[in-house]
Coordinates of C-alpha atoms in Angstrom, one line a residue:
M207 CA 99.2 42.1 26.2
F208 CA 97.1 40.2 28.7
T209 CA 95.2 36.9 29.0
L210 CA 91.6 36.0 29.7
D211 CA 92.8 34.7 33.1
D212 CA 94.3 38.1 33.9
L213 CA 91.0 39.7 33.0
L214 CA 88.9 37.4 35.1
I215 CA 91.1 37.5 38.1
A216 CA 91.4 41.3 37.9
T217 CA 87.7 42.1 37.4
G218 CA 85.9 39.1 38.9
G219 CA 83.7 39.2 35.8
N220 CA 81.4 36.6 34.5
L221 CA 82.5 34.8 31.3
V222 CA 79.5 34.3 29.1
S223 CA 81.3 33.5 25.8
K224 CA 84.7 32.1 25.3
G225 CA 86.8 32.8 22.2
N226 CA 90.3 34.2 22.1
E227 CA 92.2 34.0 25.4
I228 CA 95.2 36.3 24.7
F229 CA 94.6 40.0 23.9
K230 CA 97.1 42.6 22.5
E231 CA 95.5 45.5 24.3
A232 CA 92.3 47.0 25.6
S233 CA 90.3 49.4 23.4
I234 CA 87.4 51.7 23.8
D235 CA 87.1 52.9 20.2
T236 CA 85.8 50.7 17.4
R237 CA 87.2 53.1 14.8
T238 CA 90.8 52.1 15.7
I239 CA 90.3 48.7 17.3
G240 CA 92.4 45.7 16.1
E241 CA 91.5 42.1 15.6
N242 CA 93.4 41.0 18.7
D243 CA 92.1 43.7 21.0
L244 CA 89.4 43.5 23.7
F245 CA 86.7 46.2 23.7
F246 CA 85.6 47.8 26.9
A247 CA 82.1 49.3 26.5
L248 CA 82.5 52.5 28.6
K249 CA 79.5 54.7 29.3
G250 CA 80.3 58.3 28.5
S251 CA 78.4 61.6 29.0
K252 CA 77.2 61.6 25.4
K253 CA 77.4 57.9 24.2
D254 CA 77.4 54.5 25.7
G255 CA 80.0 52.1 24.4
H256 CA 77.4 49.3 24.4
E257 CA 75.9 50.8 21.3
F258 CA 79.1 49.7 19.5
V259 CA 79.5 46.2 20.9
D260 CA 78.2 44.5 17.7
E261 CA 80.8 46.3 15.6
A262 CA 83.5 45.6 18.1
L263 CA 82.7 41.9 18.1
I264 CA 83.1 41.9 14.3
K265 CA 86.4 43.6 14.3
A266 CA 88.0 42.5 17.6
S267 CA 88.5 39.4 19.8
G268 CA 85.9 40.2 22.3
A269 CA 84.3 42.7 24.7
V270 CA 83.8 43.5 28.3
V271 CA 80.2 44.7 28.9
S272 CA 77.8 45.5 31.8
K273 CA 74.8 44.2 29.9
N274 CA 74.2 41.7 27.1
E275 CA 70.6 41.9 26.2
G276 CA 70.0 40.3 22.8
M277 CA 73.8 40.2 22.0
D278 CA 75.2 37.9 19.3
F279 CA 78.5 36.8 20.8
K280 CA 79.8 35.8 17.4
N281 CA 82.0 33.1 19.0
K282 CA 84.1 35.9 20.6
T283 CA 85.1 36.3 24.3
V284 CA 82.5 38.3 26.2
V285 CA 82.8 39.1 29.9
I286 CA 80.1 40.8 32.0
V287 CA 81.0 43.1 34.8
E288 CA 79.2 45.6 37.0
D289 CA 81.3 48.6 36.0
T290 CA 83.3 48.6 32.7
L291 CA 85.5 51.6 33.6
K292 CA 86.3 50.2 37.0
S293 CA 87.1 46.8 35.4
L294 CA 89.5 48.5 32.9
Q295 CA 91.2 50.2 35.8
N296 CA 91.3 47.0 37.8
L297 CA 92.9 45.1 34.9
A298 CA 95.6 47.8 34.6
G299 CA 96.3 47.6 38.3
Y300 CA 96.6 43.9 38.2
L301 CA 99.0 44.0 35.2
R302 CA 101.0 46.7 37.0
K303 CA 101.4 44.4 40.1
K304 CA 102.8 41.7 37.9
F305 CA 105.2 44.1 36.2
K306 CA 108.8 43.7 37.5
G307 CA 110.3 46.7 35.8
K308 CA 110.3 50.4 36.7
I309 CA 107.8 53.2 36.2
V310 CA 108.6 56.8 35.7
A311 CA 105.6 59.2 36.2
V312 CA 105.5 62.7 34.8
V313 CA 103.3 65.3 36.5
G314 CA 103.1 69.1 36.6
S315 CA 101.3 72.1 35.1
N316 CA 103.2 72.6 31.9
G317 CA 105.5 70.5 29.6
K318 CA 104.4 67.1 30.7
T319 CA 103.9 65.6 27.2
T320 CA 107.1 66.9 25.8
T321 CA 109.1 65.8 28.9
K322 CA 107.5 62.4 28.8
E323 CA 108.3 62.0 25.1
L324 CA 111.9 63.0 25.8
I325 CA 112.3 60.6 28.7
A326 CA 110.9 57.7 26.6
S327 CA 113.1 58.6 23.7
F328 CA 116.2 58.7 25.8
L329 CA 115.4 55.5 27.7
S330 CA 114.5 53.6 24.6
K331 CA 118.2 53.6 23.7
K332 CA 118.8 51.0 26.3
Y333 CA 115.5 49.7 27.5
K334 CA 112.2 48.3 26.1
I335 CA 109.8 51.2 26.8
L336 CA 106.1 51.5 27.1
K337 CA 104.7 55.1 27.2
T338 CA 101.4 56.9 27.3
E339 CA 100.4 58.0 23.8
G340 CA 99.9 61.7 23.2
N341 CA 98.3 63.3 26.3
F342 CA 96.1 60.3 27.1
N343 CA 96.9 60.8 30.8
N344 CA 93.6 60.3 32.6
N345 CA 91.9 57.4 34.4
I346 CA 91.0 55.9 31.0
G347 CA 94.1 56.7 28.9
V348 CA 96.6 55.4 31.5
P349 CA 94.9 52.0 32.0
L350 CA 94.6 51.6 28.2
C351 CA 98.4 52.2 28.0
I352 CA 99.2 49.7 30.7
S353 CA 97.1 47.1 28.9
R354 CA 99.7 47.1 26.1
I355 CA 102.5 45.9 28.4
E356 CA 104.6 43.1 26.9
N357 CA 106.7 40.4 28.5
N358 CA 109.9 42.2 27.6
T359 CA 108.8 45.7 28.7
E360 CA 111.4 47.1 31.1
I361 CA 110.3 50.6 31.9
M362 CA 107.0 52.4 31.6
V363 CA 107.0 56.2 31.1
L364 CA 103.5 57.5 32.1
E365 CA 102.1 61.0 31.9
L366 CA 99.6 61.6 34.7
G367 CA 97.1 64.4 34.3
T368 CA 94.8 66.1 36.8
N369 CA 91.8 68.4 36.7
R370 CA 90.7 68.3 40.3
P371 CA 91.8 67.0 43.7
G372 CA 92.1 63.2 43.9
D373 CA 93.0 62.6 40.2
I374 CA 96.7 61.9 40.8
K375 CA 95.9 59.7 43.8
E376 CA 93.4 57.7 41.7
L377 CA 96.0 57.2 39.0
C378 CA 98.8 56.3 41.4
D379 CA 96.6 53.7 43.1
I380 CA 96.7 52.0 39.7
V381 CA 100.3 52.9 38.6
Y382 CA 102.3 52.9 41.8
P383 CA 105.3 54.7 40.1
D384 CA 108.9 54.3 41.2
Y385 CA 110.0 57.7 40.2
A386 CA 108.2 61.0 39.7
L387 CA 109.3 64.0 37.6
I388 CA 107.4 67.3 38.4
T389 CA 107.8 69.8 35.6
N390 CA 106.5 72.9 37.5
I391 CA 103.4 74.3 39.3
G392 CA 101.3 76.9 37.4
Y393 CA 97.9 78.3 37.0
E394 CA 96.2 75.2 35.4
H395 CA 92.7 73.9 36.0
I396 CA 92.0 76.6 38.6
E397 CA 88.3 75.9 38.2
G398 CA 88.8 72.4 39.6
F399 CA 91.4 73.3 42.2
G400 CA 90.3 76.7 43.4
S401 CA 93.8 78.2 43.9
I402 CA 97.4 77.8 42.9
Q403 CA 97.9 76.1 46.3
G404 CA 95.2 73.6 45.3
V405 CA 97.1 72.9 42.1
R406 CA 100.3 72.2 44.0
E407 CA 98.5 69.9 46.5
G408 CA 96.9 68.0 43.6
E409 CA 100.2 67.4 41.7
L410 CA 101.9 66.4 44.9
E411 CA 99.4 63.7 45.6
I412 CA 102.1 61.5 43.9
L413 CA 104.6 61.9 46.7
P414 CA 103.5 59.1 49.0
Y415 CA 103.9 56.6 46.2
V416 CA 107.5 57.3 45.1
K417 CA 110.9 57.3 46.8
T418 CA 112.7 59.5 44.3
V419 CA 111.4 62.8 42.9
F420 CA 113.0 64.8 40.0
A421 CA 111.8 68.4 40.6
N422 CA 112.2 71.8 38.9
G423 CA 114.6 73.4 41.4
D424 CA 114.0 76.8 40.0
D425 CA 110.3 76.6 40.8
K426 CA 110.4 77.9 44.4
F427 CA 106.6 77.4 44.9
L428 CA 107.1 73.7 44.0
M429 CA 110.2 73.3 46.2
D430 CA 108.3 74.8 49.2
G431 CA 105.7 72.1 48.7
L432 CA 108.4 69.4 48.9
K433 CA 109.8 70.5 52.2
G434 CA 108.0 67.8 54.1
Y435 CA 108.9 65.0 51.7
S436 CA 111.1 62.3 53.2
G437 CA 112.3 60.7 50.0
Q438 CA 115.1 61.6 47.6
I439 CA 114.8 64.9 45.8
L440 CA 116.9 65.5 42.7
T441 CA 116.5 69.0 41.2
F442 CA 116.9 70.2 37.7
G443 CA 116.9 73.7 36.2
L444 CA 119.2 76.6 35.3
S445 CA 120.5 77.7 38.8
K446 CA 123.8 76.6 40.2
E447 CA 122.0 74.9 43.2
C448 CA 120.3 72.4 40.9
D449 CA 121.6 68.8 40.9
F450 CA 121.1 68.6 37.1
R451 CA 121.4 72.0 35.3
A452 CA 121.8 73.7 31.9
E453 CA 124.5 76.4 31.6
N454 CA 125.9 78.5 28.9
I455 CA 122.7 78.6 26.9
N456 CA 122.8 79.9 23.4
F457 CA 119.7 80.5 21.2
Y458 CA 119.9 80.3 17.4
N459 CA 117.4 80.6 14.7
D460 CA 116.8 76.9 14.4
H461 CA 118.3 75.3 17.5
I462 CA 119.5 75.8 21.0
E463 CA 122.8 74.8 22.5
F464 CA 123.7 74.5 26.2
D465 CA 126.0 72.6 28.5
F466 CA 124.5 70.0 30.8
Y467 CA 126.1 69.5 34.2
S468 CA 125.7 67.1 37.0
D469 CA 127.7 64.9 39.4
I470 CA 126.9 61.9 37.1
A471 CA 127.8 63.4 33.7
A472 CA 128.6 66.6 31.9
F473 CA 128.4 67.3 28.2
P474 CA 127.2 69.8 25.5
V475 CA 123.6 69.5 24.2
K476 CA 122.2 70.7 20.9
T477 CA 118.5 70.6 20.1
P478 CA 116.0 71.9 17.5
L479 CA 113.5 72.6 20.3
V480 CA 112.7 76.2 21.0
G481 CA 112.0 78.3 24.1
I482 CA 113.5 78.5 27.6
Y483 CA 110.7 76.2 28.8
N484 CA 112.1 73.4 26.6
I485 CA 115.5 73.8 28.3
Y486 CA 113.7 72.8 31.5
N487 CA 111.9 69.9 29.8
L488 CA 115.2 68.7 28.3
T489 CA 117.2 69.1 31.5
G490 CA 114.6 67.2 33.5
A491 CA 114.4 64.4 31.0
I492 CA 118.2 64.2 30.8
A493 CA 118.3 64.0 34.6
V494 CA 116.1 60.9 34.6
A495 CA 118.0 59.4 31.7
T496 CA 121.5 59.8 33.2
F497 CA 120.1 58.6 36.6
L498 CA 118.9 55.4 34.9
G499 CA 122.2 54.8 33.0
I500 CA 121.7 56.2 29.6
S501 CA 125.1 57.3 28.0
K502 CA 125.9 60.8 27.1
C503 CA 126.3 59.8 23.4
S504 CA 122.8 58.4 23.3
I505 CA 121.4 61.5 25.0
K506 CA 123.1 63.9 22.6
Q507 CA 121.9 61.8 19.6
V508 CA 118.3 61.9 20.7
A509 CA 118.4 65.6 21.8
E510 CA 119.8 66.6 18.4
S511 CA 117.1 64.8 16.4
F512 CA 114.1 65.3 18.7
T513 CA 111.4 67.5 17.1
S514 CA 108.5 69.3 18.8
V515 CA 105.5 67.3 19.8
K516 CA 102.6 68.3 17.4
M517 CA 100.9 71.6 18.3
R518 CA 103.4 72.2 21.1
G519 CA 106.0 74.8 20.2
E520 CA 106.2 74.0 16.5
I521 CA 108.0 76.4 14.2
I522 CA 106.3 76.6 10.8
K523 CA 107.2 78.9 7.9
I524 CA 104.7 80.0 5.3
N525 CA 105.6 82.5 2.6
G526 CA 108.3 84.3 4.6
V527 CA 106.1 84.4 7.8
E528 CA 107.4 82.4 10.8
I529 CA 104.7 80.9 13.0
F530 CA 105.3 79.8 16.6
F531 CA 102.4 77.3 16.9
D532 CA 101.6 76.2 20.5
A533 CA 97.9 75.6 20.5
Y534 CA 97.4 72.3 22.3
N535 CA 96.8 73.9 25.7
A536 CA 97.0 77.2 27.5
N537 CA 97.1 78.6 31.0
P538 CA 98.5 81.8 32.3
S539 CA 101.9 80.3 33.1
S540 CA 102.4 78.8 29.6
M541 CA 100.9 81.9 27.9
K542 CA 103.5 84.2 29.5
V543 CA 106.5 82.1 28.5
A544 CA 105.1 81.7 25.0
L545 CA 104.8 85.5 24.7
Q546 CA 108.4 85.8 26.0
E547 CA 109.6 83.4 23.4
L548 CA 107.8 85.4 20.7
I549 CA 109.7 88.5 21.7
R550 CA 113.0 86.6 21.9
R551 CA 112.5 85.5 18.3
K552 CA 111.5 89.0 17.1
K553 CA 114.9 90.1 15.6
G554 CA 113.6 93.2 13.9
R555 CA 110.3 91.7 12.6
R556 CA 106.7 92.7 13.4
T557 CA 105.3 90.5 16.1
V558 CA 101.8 89.2 16.0
A559 CA 100.1 87.4 19.0
V560 CA 97.0 85.4 18.1
L561 CA 95.7 84.2 21.4
G562 CA 92.6 82.2 22.2
D563 CA 90.7 81.8 25.5
M564 CA 92.3 80.0 28.4
L565 CA 89.7 77.6 29.9
E566 CA 89.0 76.0 33.3
L567 CA 90.2 79.0 35.2
G568 CA 87.0 79.5 37.2
E569 CA 86.7 82.8 39.1
F570 CA 90.2 83.8 37.9
T571 CA 89.1 83.8 34.3
D572 CA 88.5 87.5 33.8
L573 CA 91.6 88.5 35.8
A574 CA 93.9 86.0 34.0
H575 CA 92.8 87.3 30.5
E576 CA 93.4 90.9 31.7
E577 CA 96.9 89.9 32.7
V578 CA 97.5 88.6 29.1
G579 CA 96.6 92.1 27.9
K580 CA 99.1 93.6 30.3
W581 CA 101.8 91.3 29.1
V582 CA 101.1 91.9 25.4
N583 CA 101.2 95.7 26.1
E584 CA 104.4 95.6 28.2
M585 CA 106.2 93.4 25.8
G586 CA 105.5 95.8 22.9
I587 CA 103.9 93.2 20.6
D588 CA 102.8 94.9 17.4
I589 CA 99.5 93.2 16.6
F590 CA 97.2 91.5 19.1
I591 CA 94.4 89.3 17.8
G592 CA 92.1 87.4 20.2
V593 CA 89.8 84.5 19.6
G594 CA 86.9 83.8 22.1
K595 CA 84.8 85.5 24.7
F596 CA 87.2 85.6 27.6
I597 CA 90.2 87.0 25.8
K598 CA 88.1 90.2 25.3
N599 CA 89.2 91.1 28.8
A600 CA 92.7 91.7 27.4
L601 CA 91.4 94.7 25.5
R602 CA 91.3 96.6 28.8
Y603 CA 95.1 96.9 28.7
V604 CA 96.0 96.6 25.0
N605 CA 94.6 97.7 21.6
G606 CA 93.7 94.8 19.3
Y607 CA 91.0 92.8 17.6
V608 CA 88.9 90.0 19.0
F609 CA 86.9 87.5 17.0
N610 CA 84.3 84.9 18.0
D611 CA 85.9 82.1 16.0
P612 CA 89.3 81.2 14.6
I613 CA 88.1 81.4 11.0
Q614 CA 87.2 85.1 11.3
A615 CA 90.6 85.7 13.0
A616 CA 92.5 83.9 10.2
E617 CA 90.8 85.9 7.5
F618 CA 91.6 89.1 9.3
L619 CA 95.2 88.0 9.9
K620 CA 95.7 87.2 6.2
K621 CA 94.9 90.8 5.3
E622 CA 97.2 92.2 7.9
L623 CA 100.3 90.2 7.0
K624 CA 103.1 91.7 4.9
G625 CA 105.2 88.5 4.6
S626 CA 107.9 88.9 7.2
E627 CA 106.2 88.7 10.6
I628 CA 106.8 86.4 13.5
I629 CA 103.4 85.1 14.8
L630 CA 102.5 83.3 18.0
I631 CA 99.3 81.2 17.9
K632 CA 98.3 79.9 21.3
G633 CA 95.1 79.1 23.2
S634 CA 93.3 76.2 24.9
R635 CA 92.6 73.2 22.7
A636 CA 88.9 73.7 22.6
M637 CA 89.4 77.0 20.7
K638 CA 90.6 75.0 17.6
L639 CA 93.3 77.5 16.7
E640 CA 94.7 74.9 14.3
K641 CA 92.1 76.2 11.8
I642 CA 94.0 79.5 11.6
L643 CA 97.1 77.6 10.6
E644 CA 95.1 75.6 8.0
I645 CA 93.8 78.8 6.4
L646 CA 97.2 80.5 6.3
K647 CA 98.6 77.4 4.6
E648 CA 95.8 77.5 2.0
G649 CA 97.0 80.9 1.0
R650 CA 100.4 79.7 -0.1

């Protein structure tokens, strides 16, 4: 929530029409905009938001634009600025400066969204929380989130994403977080960073802005990057050296149990989440929660009821077949741990890996997909099905079938299934592997 005065002070814009003076939030999408929202007409690579201003002024309380030729203001608030995106960011920065609570920022190569959701769920047991929705973690999504701040908001939990050097710094110049949690450093967006060292440097752009960092203590590459950091480092993981750690881990068909240990608190945890990677996500989130005063009872309650974020590690059962569906994103690091989880869940069943292209890997693309083929072969996965043009490189090391689109792959998969397999479906979001799941569900 923000006022017209907030907007004008933050942006220096020119008020050309005055209507509503209090807005629930900023919006860039007329399909979901509310009557008390303020529309920012952003210019994208394919469409210009100014094409939708008339619709926005019918549905919402006003608009921020960079041009108003022939516009009917409809007695709504309209402010003209030079750059609508910069104005959205400036508004968010202004609201953040007024905010008296704390901000937890989540960065890292894998597990950000699940970890962010866990932290927000834990903290909501005691505090009024505002969090980034889904993975809207860029220089548009984060400012939109901050625009929703309310007078009683106590803590913001923000996921910060990066594709290239400078992204995290740009977001931190808006957010100025108090605490950072770094999930891990892996082979993500190599096309933008050029190397794994570049990825680490990009994620660690957050360090000058925070005094306390929660870091994956088992990620030695990450920890090496933190050696020059002068603030407080609190580690989480599985090793005895970690400040917050999971021990005595037991995997079951439908849940995981482990003991959480720290100097602050120690207690057993049960969760329906799957995979060793989610033990890290949980332990990191619990570290933040205990540090900020959440009771063990509240933590245990949330952990036991928390379900997988959509398209991230979901377990879906269809006609006797178990599907491990993790198709929101993919890079070599997350692909390997997903394959390991597939094998862990095998239990005498045939294993099927349906893997799509991993994108934004630049010059490492061919080599990374060859590595996937090696892993599939070494792990003894029974059936390999690829989707895309890059995953064909895996065939140099493993026998299998590769299709151009997910629909072809799904039709082939349906013919191969006997009804008791365990299937991993994973790839980059652009591969649309959810279509395979849809087709399998249709065959019920």
